[in-house]
Short mmCIF file of C-alpha atoms in Angstrom, two decimals:
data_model
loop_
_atom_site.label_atom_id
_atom_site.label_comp_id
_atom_site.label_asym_id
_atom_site.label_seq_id
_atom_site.Cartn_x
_atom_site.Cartn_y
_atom_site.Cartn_z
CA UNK K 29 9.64 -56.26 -115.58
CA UNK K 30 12.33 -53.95 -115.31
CA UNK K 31 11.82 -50.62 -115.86
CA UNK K 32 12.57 -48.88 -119.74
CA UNK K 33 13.94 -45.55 -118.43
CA UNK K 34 16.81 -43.99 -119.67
CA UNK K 35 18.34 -41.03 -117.25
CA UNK K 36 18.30 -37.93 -119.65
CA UNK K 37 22.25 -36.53 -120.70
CA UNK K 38 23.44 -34.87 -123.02
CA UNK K 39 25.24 -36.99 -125.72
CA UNK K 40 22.94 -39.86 -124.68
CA UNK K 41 23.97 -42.18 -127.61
CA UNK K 42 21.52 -44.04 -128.58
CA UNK K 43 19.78 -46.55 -131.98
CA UNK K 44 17.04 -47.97 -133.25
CA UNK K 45 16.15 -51.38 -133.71
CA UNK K 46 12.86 -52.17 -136.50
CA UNK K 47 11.44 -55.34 -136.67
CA UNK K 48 8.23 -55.48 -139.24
CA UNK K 49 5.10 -56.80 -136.15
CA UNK K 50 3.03 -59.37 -137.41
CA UNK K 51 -0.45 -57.50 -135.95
CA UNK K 52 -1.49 -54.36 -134.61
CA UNK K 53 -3.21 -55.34 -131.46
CA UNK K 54 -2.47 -52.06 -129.66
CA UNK K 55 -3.88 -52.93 -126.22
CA UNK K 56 -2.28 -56.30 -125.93
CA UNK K 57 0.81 -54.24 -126.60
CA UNK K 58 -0.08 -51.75 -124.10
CA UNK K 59 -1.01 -54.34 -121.28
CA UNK K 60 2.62 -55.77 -121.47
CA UNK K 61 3.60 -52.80 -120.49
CA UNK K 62 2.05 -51.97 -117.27
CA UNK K 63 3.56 -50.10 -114.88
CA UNK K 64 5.60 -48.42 -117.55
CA UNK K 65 5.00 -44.68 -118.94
CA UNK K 66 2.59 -45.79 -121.53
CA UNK K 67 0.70 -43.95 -124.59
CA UNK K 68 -1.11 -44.04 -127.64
CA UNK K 69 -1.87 -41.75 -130.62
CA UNK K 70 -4.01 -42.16 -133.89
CA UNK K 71 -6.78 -41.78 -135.93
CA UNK K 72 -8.41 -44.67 -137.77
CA UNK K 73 -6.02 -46.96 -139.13
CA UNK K 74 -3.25 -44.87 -138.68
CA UNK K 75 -1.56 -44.91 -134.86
CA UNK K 76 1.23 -44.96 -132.95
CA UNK K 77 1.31 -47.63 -129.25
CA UNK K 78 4.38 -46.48 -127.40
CA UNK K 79 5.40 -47.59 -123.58
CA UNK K 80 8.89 -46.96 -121.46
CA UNK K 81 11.44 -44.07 -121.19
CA UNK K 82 14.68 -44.03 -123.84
CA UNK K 83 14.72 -40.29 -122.47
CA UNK K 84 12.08 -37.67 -121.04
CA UNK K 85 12.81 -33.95 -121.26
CA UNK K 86 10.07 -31.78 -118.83
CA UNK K 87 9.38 -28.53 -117.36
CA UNK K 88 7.88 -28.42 -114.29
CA UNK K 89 8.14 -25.58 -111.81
CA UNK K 90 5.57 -23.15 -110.86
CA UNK K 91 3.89 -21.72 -113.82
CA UNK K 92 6.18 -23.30 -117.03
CA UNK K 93 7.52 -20.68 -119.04
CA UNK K 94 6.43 -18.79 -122.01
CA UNK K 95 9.51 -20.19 -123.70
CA UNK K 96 8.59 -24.00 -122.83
CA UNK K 97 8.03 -24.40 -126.86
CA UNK K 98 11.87 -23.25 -127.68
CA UNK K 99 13.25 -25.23 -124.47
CA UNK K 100 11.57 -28.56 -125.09
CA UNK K 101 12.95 -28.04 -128.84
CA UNK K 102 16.45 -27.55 -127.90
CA UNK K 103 16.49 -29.62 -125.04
CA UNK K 104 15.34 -32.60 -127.27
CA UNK K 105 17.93 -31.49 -129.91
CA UNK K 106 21.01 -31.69 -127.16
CA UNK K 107 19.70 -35.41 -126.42
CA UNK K 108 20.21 -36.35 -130.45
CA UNK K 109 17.65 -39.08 -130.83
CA UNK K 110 18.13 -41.60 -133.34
CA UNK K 111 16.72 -40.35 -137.52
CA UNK K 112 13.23 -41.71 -137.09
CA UNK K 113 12.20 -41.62 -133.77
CA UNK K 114 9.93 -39.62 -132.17
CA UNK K 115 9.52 -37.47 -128.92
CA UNK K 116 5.53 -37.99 -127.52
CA UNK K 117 3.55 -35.78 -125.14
CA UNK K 118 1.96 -32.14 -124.83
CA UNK K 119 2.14 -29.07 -123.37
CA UNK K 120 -0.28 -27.58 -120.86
CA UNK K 121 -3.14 -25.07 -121.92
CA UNK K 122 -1.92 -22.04 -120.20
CA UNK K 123 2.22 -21.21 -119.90
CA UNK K 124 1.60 -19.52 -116.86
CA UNK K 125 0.23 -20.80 -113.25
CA UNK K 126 -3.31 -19.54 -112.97
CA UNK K 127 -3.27 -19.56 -109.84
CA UNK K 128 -5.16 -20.82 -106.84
CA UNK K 129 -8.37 -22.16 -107.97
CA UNK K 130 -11.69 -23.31 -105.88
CA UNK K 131 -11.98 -26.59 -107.52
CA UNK K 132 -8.51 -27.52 -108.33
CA UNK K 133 -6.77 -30.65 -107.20
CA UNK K 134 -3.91 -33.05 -107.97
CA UNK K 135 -4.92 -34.90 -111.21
CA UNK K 136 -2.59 -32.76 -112.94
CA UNK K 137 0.27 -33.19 -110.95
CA UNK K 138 1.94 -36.02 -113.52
CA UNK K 139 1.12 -33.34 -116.11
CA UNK K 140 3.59 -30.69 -116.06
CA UNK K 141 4.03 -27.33 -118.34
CA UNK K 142 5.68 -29.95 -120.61
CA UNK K 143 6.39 -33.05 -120.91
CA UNK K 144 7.95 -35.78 -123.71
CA UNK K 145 9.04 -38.90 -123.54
CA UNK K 146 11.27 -40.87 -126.25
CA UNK K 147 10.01 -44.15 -126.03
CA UNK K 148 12.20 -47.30 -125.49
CA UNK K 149 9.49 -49.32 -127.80
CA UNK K 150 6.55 -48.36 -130.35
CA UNK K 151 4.48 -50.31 -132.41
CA UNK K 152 3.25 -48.35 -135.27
CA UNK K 153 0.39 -48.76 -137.55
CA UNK K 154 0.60 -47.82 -141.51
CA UNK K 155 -0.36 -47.84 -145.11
CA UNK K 156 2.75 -50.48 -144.93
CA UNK K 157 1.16 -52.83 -141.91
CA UNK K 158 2.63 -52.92 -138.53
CA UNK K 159 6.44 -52.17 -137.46
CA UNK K 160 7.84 -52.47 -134.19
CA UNK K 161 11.10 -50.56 -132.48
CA UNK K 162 13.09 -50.41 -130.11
CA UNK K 163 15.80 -47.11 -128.80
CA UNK K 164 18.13 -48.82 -126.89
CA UNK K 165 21.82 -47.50 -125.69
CA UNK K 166 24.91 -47.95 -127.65
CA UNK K 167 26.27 -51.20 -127.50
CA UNK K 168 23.34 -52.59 -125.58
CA UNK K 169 23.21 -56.06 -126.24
CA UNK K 170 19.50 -56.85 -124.39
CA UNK K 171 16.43 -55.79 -125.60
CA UNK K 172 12.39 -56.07 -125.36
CA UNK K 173 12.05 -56.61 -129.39
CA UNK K 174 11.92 -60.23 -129.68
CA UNK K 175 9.68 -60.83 -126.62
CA UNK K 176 6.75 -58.29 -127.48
CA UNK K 177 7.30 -59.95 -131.45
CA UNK K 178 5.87 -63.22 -129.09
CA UNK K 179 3.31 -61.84 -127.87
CA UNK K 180 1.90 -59.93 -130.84
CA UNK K 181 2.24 -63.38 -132.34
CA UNK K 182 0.55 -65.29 -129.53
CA UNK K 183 -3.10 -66.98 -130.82
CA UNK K 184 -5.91 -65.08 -129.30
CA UNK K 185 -7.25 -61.37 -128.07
CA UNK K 186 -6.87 -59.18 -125.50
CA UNK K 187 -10.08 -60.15 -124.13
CA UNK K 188 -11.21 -56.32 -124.12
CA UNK K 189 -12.69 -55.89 -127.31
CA UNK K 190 -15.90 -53.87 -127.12
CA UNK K 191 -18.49 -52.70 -129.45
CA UNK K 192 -19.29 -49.11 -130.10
CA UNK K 193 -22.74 -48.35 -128.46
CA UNK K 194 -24.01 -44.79 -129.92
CA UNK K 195 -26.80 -44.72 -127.22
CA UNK K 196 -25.80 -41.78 -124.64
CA UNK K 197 -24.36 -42.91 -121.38
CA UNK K 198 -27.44 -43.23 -118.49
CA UNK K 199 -25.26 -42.52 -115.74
CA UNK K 200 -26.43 -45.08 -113.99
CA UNK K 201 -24.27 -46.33 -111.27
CA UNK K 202 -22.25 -43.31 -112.18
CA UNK K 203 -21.99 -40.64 -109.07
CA UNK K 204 -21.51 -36.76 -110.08
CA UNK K 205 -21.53 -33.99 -107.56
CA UNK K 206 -21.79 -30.76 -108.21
CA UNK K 207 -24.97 -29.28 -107.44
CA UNK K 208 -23.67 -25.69 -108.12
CA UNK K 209 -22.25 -26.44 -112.00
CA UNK K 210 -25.55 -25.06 -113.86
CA UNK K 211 -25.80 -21.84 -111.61
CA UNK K 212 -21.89 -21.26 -112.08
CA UNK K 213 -22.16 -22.13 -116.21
CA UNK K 214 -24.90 -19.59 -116.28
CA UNK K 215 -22.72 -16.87 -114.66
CA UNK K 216 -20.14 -17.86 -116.70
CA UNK K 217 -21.95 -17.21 -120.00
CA UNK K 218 -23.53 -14.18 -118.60
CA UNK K 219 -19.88 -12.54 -117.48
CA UNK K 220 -18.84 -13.42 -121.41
CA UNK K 221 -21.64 -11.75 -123.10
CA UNK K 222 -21.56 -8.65 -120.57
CA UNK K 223 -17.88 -8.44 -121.70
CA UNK K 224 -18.59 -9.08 -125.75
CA UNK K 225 -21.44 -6.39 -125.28
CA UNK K 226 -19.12 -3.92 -124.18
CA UNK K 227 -16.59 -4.51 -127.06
CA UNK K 228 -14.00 -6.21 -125.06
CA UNK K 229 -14.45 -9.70 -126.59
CA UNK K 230 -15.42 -11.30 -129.55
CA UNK K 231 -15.48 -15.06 -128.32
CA UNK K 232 -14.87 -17.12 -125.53
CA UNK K 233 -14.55 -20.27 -125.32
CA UNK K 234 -15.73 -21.07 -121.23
CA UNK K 235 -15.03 -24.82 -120.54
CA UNK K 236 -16.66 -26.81 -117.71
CA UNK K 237 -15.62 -29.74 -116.05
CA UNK K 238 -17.44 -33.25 -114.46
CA UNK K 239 -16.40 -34.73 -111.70
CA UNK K 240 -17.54 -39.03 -111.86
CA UNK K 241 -17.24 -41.56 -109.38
CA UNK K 242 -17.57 -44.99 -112.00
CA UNK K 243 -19.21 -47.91 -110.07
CA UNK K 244 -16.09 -49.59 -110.02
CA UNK K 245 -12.25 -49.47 -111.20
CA UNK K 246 -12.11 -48.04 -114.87
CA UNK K 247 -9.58 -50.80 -117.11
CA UNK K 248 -8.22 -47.56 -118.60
CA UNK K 249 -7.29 -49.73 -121.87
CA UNK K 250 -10.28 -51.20 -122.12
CA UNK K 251 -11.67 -47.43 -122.30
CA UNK K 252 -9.05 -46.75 -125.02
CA UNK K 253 -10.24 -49.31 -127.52
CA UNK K 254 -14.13 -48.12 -127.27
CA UNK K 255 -12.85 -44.58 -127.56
CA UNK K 256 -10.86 -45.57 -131.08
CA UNK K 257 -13.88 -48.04 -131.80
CA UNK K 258 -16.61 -45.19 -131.53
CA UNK K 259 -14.20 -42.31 -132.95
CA UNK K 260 -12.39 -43.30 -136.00
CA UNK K 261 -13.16 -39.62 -137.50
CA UNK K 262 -11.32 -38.54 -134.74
CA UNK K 263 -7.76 -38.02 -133.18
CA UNK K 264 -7.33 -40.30 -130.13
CA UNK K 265 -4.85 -39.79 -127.80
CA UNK K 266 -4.14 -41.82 -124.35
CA UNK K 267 -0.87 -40.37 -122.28
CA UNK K 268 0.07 -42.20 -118.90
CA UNK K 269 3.21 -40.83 -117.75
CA UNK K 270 2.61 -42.46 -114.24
CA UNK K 271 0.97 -45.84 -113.51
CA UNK K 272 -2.56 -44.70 -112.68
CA UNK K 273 -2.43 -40.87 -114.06
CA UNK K 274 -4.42 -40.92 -117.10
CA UNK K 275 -5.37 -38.53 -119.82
CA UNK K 276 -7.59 -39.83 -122.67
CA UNK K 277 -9.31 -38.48 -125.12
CA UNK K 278 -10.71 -38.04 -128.89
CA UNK K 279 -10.05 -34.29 -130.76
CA UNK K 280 -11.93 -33.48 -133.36
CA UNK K 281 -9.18 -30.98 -135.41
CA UNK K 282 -5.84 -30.73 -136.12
CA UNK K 283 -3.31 -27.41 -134.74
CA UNK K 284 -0.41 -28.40 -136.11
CA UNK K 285 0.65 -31.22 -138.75
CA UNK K 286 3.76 -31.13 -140.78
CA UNK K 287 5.19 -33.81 -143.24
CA UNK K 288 7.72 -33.55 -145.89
CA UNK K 289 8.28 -29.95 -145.76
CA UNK K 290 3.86 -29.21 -145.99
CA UNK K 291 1.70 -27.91 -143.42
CA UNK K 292 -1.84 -28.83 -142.75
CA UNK K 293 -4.23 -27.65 -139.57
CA UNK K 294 -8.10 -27.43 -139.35
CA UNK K 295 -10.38 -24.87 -138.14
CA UNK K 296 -13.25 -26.60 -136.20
CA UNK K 297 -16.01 -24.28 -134.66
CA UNK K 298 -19.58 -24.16 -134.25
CA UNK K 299 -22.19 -27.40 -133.58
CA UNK K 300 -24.96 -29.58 -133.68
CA UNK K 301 -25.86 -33.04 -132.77
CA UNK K 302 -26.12 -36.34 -135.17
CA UNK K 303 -29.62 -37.08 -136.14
CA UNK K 304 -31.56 -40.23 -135.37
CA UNK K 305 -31.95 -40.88 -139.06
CA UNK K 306 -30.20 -40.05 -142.48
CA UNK K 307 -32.71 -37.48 -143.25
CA UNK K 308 -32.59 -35.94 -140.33
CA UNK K 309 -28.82 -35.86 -139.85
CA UNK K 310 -29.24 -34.25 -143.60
CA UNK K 311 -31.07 -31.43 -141.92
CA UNK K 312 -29.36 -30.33 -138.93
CA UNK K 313 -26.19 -30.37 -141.55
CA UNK K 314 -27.92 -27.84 -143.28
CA UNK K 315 -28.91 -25.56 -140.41
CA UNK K 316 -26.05 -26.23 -139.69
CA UNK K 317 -24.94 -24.28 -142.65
CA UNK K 318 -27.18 -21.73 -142.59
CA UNK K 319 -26.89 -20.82 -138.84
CA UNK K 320 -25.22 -17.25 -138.44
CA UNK K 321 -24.26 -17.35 -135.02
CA UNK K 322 -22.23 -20.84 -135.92
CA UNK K 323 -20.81 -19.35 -138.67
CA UNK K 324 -19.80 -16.03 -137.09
CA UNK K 325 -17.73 -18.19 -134.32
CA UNK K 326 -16.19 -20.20 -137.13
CA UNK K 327 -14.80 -17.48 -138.83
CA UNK K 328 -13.14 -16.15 -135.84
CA UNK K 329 -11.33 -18.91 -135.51
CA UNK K 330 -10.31 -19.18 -139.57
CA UNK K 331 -9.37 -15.55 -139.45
CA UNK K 332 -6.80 -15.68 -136.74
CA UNK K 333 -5.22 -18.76 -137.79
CA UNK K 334 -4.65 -17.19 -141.30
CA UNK K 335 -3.51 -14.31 -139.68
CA UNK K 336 -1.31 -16.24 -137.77
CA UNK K 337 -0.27 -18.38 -140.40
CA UNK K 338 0.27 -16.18 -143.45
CA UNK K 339 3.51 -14.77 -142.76
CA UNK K 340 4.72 -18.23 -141.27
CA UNK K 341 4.13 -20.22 -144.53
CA UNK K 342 4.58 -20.40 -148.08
CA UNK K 343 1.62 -20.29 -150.36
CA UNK K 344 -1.27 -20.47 -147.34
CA UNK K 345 -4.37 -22.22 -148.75
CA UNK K 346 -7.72 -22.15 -146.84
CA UNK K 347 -10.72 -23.35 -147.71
CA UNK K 348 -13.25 -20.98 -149.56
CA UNK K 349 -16.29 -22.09 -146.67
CA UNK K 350 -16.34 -24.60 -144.11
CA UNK K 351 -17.68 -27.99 -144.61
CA UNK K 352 -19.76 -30.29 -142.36
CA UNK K 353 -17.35 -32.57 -140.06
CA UNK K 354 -19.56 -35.61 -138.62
CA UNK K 355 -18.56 -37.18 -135.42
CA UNK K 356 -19.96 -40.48 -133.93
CA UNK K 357 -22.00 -37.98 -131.63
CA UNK K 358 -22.04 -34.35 -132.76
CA UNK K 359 -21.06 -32.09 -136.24
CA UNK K 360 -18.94 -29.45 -136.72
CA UNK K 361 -18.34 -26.65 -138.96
CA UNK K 362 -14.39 -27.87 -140.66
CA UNK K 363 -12.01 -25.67 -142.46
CA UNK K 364 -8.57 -26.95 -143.47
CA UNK K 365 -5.96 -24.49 -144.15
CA UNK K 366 -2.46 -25.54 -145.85
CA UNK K 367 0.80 -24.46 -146.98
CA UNK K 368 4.52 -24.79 -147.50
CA UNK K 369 6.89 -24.91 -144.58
CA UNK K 370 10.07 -22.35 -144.96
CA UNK K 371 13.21 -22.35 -143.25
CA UNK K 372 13.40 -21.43 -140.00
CA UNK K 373 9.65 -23.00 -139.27
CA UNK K 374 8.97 -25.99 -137.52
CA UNK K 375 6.24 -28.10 -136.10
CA UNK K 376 6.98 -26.64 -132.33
CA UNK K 377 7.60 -22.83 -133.65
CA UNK K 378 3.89 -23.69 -135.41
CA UNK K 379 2.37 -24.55 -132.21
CA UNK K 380 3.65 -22.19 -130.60
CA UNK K 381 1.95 -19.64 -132.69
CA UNK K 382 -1.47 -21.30 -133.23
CA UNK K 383 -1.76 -21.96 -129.29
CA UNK K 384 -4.58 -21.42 -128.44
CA UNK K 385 -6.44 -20.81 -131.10
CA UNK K 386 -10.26 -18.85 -130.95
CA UNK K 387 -11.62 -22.51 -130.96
CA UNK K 388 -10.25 -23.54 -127.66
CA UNK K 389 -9.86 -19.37 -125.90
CA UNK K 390 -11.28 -16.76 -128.33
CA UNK K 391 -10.86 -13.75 -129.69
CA UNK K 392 -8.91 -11.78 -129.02
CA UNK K 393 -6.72 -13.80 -127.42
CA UNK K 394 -5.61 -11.82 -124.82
CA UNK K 395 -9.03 -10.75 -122.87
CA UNK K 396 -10.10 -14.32 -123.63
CA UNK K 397 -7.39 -15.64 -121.73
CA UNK K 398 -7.93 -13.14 -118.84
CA UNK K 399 -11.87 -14.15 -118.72
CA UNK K 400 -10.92 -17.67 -118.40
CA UNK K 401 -8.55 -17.00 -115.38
CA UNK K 402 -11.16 -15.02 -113.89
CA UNK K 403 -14.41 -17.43 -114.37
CA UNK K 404 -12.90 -20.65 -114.25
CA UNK K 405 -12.96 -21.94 -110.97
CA UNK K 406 -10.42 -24.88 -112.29
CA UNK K 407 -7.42 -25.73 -113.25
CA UNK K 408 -7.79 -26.36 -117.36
CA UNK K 409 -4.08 -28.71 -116.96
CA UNK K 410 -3.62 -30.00 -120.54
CA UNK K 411 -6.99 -30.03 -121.66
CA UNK K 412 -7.12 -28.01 -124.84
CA UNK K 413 -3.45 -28.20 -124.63
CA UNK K 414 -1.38 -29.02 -127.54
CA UNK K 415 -0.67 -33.04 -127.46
CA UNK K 416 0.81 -35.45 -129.94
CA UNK K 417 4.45 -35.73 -131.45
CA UNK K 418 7.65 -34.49 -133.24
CA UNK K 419 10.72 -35.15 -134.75
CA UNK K 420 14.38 -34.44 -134.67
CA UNK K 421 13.44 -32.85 -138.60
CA UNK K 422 10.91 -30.43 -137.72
CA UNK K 423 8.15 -32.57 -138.36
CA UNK K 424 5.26 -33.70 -136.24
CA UNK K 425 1.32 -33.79 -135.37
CA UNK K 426 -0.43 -32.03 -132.84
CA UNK K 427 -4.24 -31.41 -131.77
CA UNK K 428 -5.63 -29.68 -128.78
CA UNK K 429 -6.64 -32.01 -125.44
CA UNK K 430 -10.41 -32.02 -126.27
CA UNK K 431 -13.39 -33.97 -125.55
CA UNK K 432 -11.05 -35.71 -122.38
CA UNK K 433 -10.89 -37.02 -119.11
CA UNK K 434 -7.98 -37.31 -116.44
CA UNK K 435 -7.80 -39.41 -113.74
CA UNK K 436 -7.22 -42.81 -112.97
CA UNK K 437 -9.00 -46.01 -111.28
CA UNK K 438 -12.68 -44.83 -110.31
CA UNK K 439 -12.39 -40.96 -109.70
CA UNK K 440 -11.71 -38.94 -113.30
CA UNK K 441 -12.29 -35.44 -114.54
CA UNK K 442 -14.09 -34.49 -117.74
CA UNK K 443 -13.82 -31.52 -119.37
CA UNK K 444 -15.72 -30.04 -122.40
CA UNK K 445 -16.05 -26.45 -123.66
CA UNK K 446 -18.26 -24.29 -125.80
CA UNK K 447 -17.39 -20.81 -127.58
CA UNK K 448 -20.04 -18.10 -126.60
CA UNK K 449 -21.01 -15.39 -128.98
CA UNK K 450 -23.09 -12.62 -128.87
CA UNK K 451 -26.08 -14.29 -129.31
CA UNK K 452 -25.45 -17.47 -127.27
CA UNK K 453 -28.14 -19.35 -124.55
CA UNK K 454 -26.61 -20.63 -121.16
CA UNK K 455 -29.01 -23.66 -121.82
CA UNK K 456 -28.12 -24.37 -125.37
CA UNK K 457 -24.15 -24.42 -124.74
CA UNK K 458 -24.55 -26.46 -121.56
CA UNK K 459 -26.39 -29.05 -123.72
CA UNK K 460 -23.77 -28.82 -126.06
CA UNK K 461 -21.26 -29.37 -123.61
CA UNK K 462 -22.74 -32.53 -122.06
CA UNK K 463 -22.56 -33.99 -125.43
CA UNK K 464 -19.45 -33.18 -125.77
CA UNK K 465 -19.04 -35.37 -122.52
CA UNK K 466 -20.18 -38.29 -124.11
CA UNK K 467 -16.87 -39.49 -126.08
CA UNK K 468 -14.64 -39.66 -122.84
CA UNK K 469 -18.06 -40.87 -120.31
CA UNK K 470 -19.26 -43.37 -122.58
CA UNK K 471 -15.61 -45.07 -122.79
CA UNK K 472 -15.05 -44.68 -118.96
CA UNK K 473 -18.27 -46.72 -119.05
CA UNK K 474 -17.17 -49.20 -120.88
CA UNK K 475 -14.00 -49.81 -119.27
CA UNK K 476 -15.56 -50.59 -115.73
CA UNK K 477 -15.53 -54.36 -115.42
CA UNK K 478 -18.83 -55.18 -114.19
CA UNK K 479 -19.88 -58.69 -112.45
#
């Protein structure tokens, strides 16, 4: 197959081409295009499938830039993409190198301080059924349109189908090594709670990572469809800018989402795992509820976002208390805030001000951002970064890189993260965390082809 990349220019001219699909079988799409830059991006019925390069814009370099939002925005203006076409990737958690790191290694290095492509085909998923395009040059005569409309039409499946299993994973088979992670999680914790004691800190949000060796070669598509299978509440996102470099995962809230000229984003903070039964799912929503501590860390993050927010939008609306968010695995405290977007505002200039919020650093954001360069002994990459899409119009959707994993054939990275309070265990939050493992583990699981 030859490759679908387009050298970036200035005054690249290029057009769309929009045939209506006649399915949506993402991972068939997907699979065609092996070896290409490949993604996808959705939640429930709603997703985007997109493979090759029409034109990448990227900032690499030691460190990015604090400016990376305003480049990528006018760098992707200079390349004038074609009215409905859409620029996909993310942004990296911190704009600055953090420096040397005990644990780092290279699983970020197709993961730059930013990176979009504009892809040469998407097949998109709607209230209106399936469409498929194409960006293609100026005058290009040859295109991939009519052979993926084959395919999509061909009898039969993918062959990967799986079905949700909501047991959690046994690790069997599974190698993990790190005998040091509970001692270091427990310093961590302590260090954050020294410093909120003090005054310095309200909240930080300490991540940890886990390092798997699957029992054999993970079919990273195959992974894909049990993640959207078992997490239709949530936003999945798959970005392979390499063949072999991975990131997958499923966020639970929105930072940025702007259609039309409105803005929506959701504060999510503070958690408890799904019951075994209906009543008992019933109950832990209520203590939910009625915890303190989880509803002290929730506000945290709703106040700085409407802080944030309020002199950004028109008419700001947030929701009078937060309401139970249910996951396949684990519940969360959910506030949506919304409002009018003015002149001047776009999805980008949005991030860019929301990143990162108390949910994924904490508050304030400053000191939370120096305790995470000081504890973590990793490199966070673009988990909890800002991922998704936007537009030449300002418009776009973006969530932080949550609940994920990076990596690529049997070796990957998981990373999950809790927000510690005053009032916080070192045992409770690490049990939180490993649950929060469970969306990204269980679908690595499930994509290792067995027998």
């Amino acid at each position: 197959m030859r490759p679908l990349e387009t050298p970036v220019q200035p005054g690249l001219r290029l057009r769309l081409r929009r045939r209506s699909a006649p399915t949506g079988d993402a991972v068939r799409f997907l699979r065609a295009l092996a070896g290409e830059p490949r993604g996808f991006w959705g939640r429930g019925d709603h997703w985007e499938a997109w493979g090759g390069v029409a034109a990448r814009i990227e900032l690499s370099g030691p460190g990015g830039s604090p400016e990376r939002f305003a480049q990528i925005r006018e760098r992707a203006r200079s390349l004038a993409a074609p009215e409905g076409s859409r620029w996909f990737g993310g942004f990296s958690f911190l704009d600055t190198n953090p420096g040397p790191r005990p644990l780092a290694d290279d699983r970020w290095e197709a993961f730059p301080s930013a990176s979009f492509i504009l892809p040469r085909v998407v097949l998109r998923s709607g209230s209106s059924g399936f469409t498929l395009t194409e960006c293609v040059h100026e005058g290009e005569a040859e295109g991939r349109l009519e052979g993926l409309l084959r395919l999509l039409r061909a009898k039969g499946g993918d062959g990967v189908r799986v079905m949700p299993g909501l047991a959690p994973p046994s690790l069997s088979g599974i190698q993990v090594t790190d005998p040091d992670a509970l001692a270091r999680w427990r310093r961590a914790v302590t260090r954050v709670l020294t410093e909120a004691a003090s005054g310095g800190v309200q909240k930080a949000v300490m991540a940890r990572i886990l390092d798997v060796r699957m029992p054999g070669a993970v079919d990273s598509l195959r992974a894909l469809e049990l993640l959207r299978s078992e997490n239709g509440q949530a936003h999945v996102f798959y970005v392979e800018p390499r063949p072999g470099r991975i990131l997958l995962g499923a966020a639970p809230e929105v930072l940025t989402r702007i259609r039309d000229g409105w803005f929506e984003a959701t504060a999510v903070a503070g958690s408890v795992a799904r019951g075994t039964t209906p009543a008992e799912d019933e109950a832990r929503a209520r203590e939910l509820l009625a915890s303190e501590k989880d509803r002290m860390e929730h506000r945290l993050t709703v106040d700085e976002m409407r802080e944030v927010l309020a002199p950004r939008l028109r008419g700001l609306s947030v929701d009078s208390g937060p309401r139970v968010l249910r996951l396949a695995r684990i519940q969360h405290l959910e506030t949506v805030l919304k409002g009018r977007v003015p002149e001047g505002e776009d999805v980008l200039s949005l991030v860019e001000a929301l990143h990162p919020t108390p949910a994924v650093c904490g508050r304030p954001r400053s000191r939370a951002l120096e305790l995470i360069r000081e504890v973590e002994p990793f490199d966070r990459g673009w988990y909890a970064g800002p991922v998704g899409w936007f537009d030449g119009r300002g418009e776009g959707d973006f969530v932080p890189a949550l609940r994920s994993a990076v990596g690529g054939g049997r070796t990957w990275r998981l990373f999950a993260g809790a927000g510690i309070v005053p009032g916080s265990d070192a045992e409770a939050e690490w049990a939180e965390t490993a649950l929060k493992f469970e969306p990204a583990l269980v679908a690595l699981d499930a994509g290792v082809r067995r027998g």
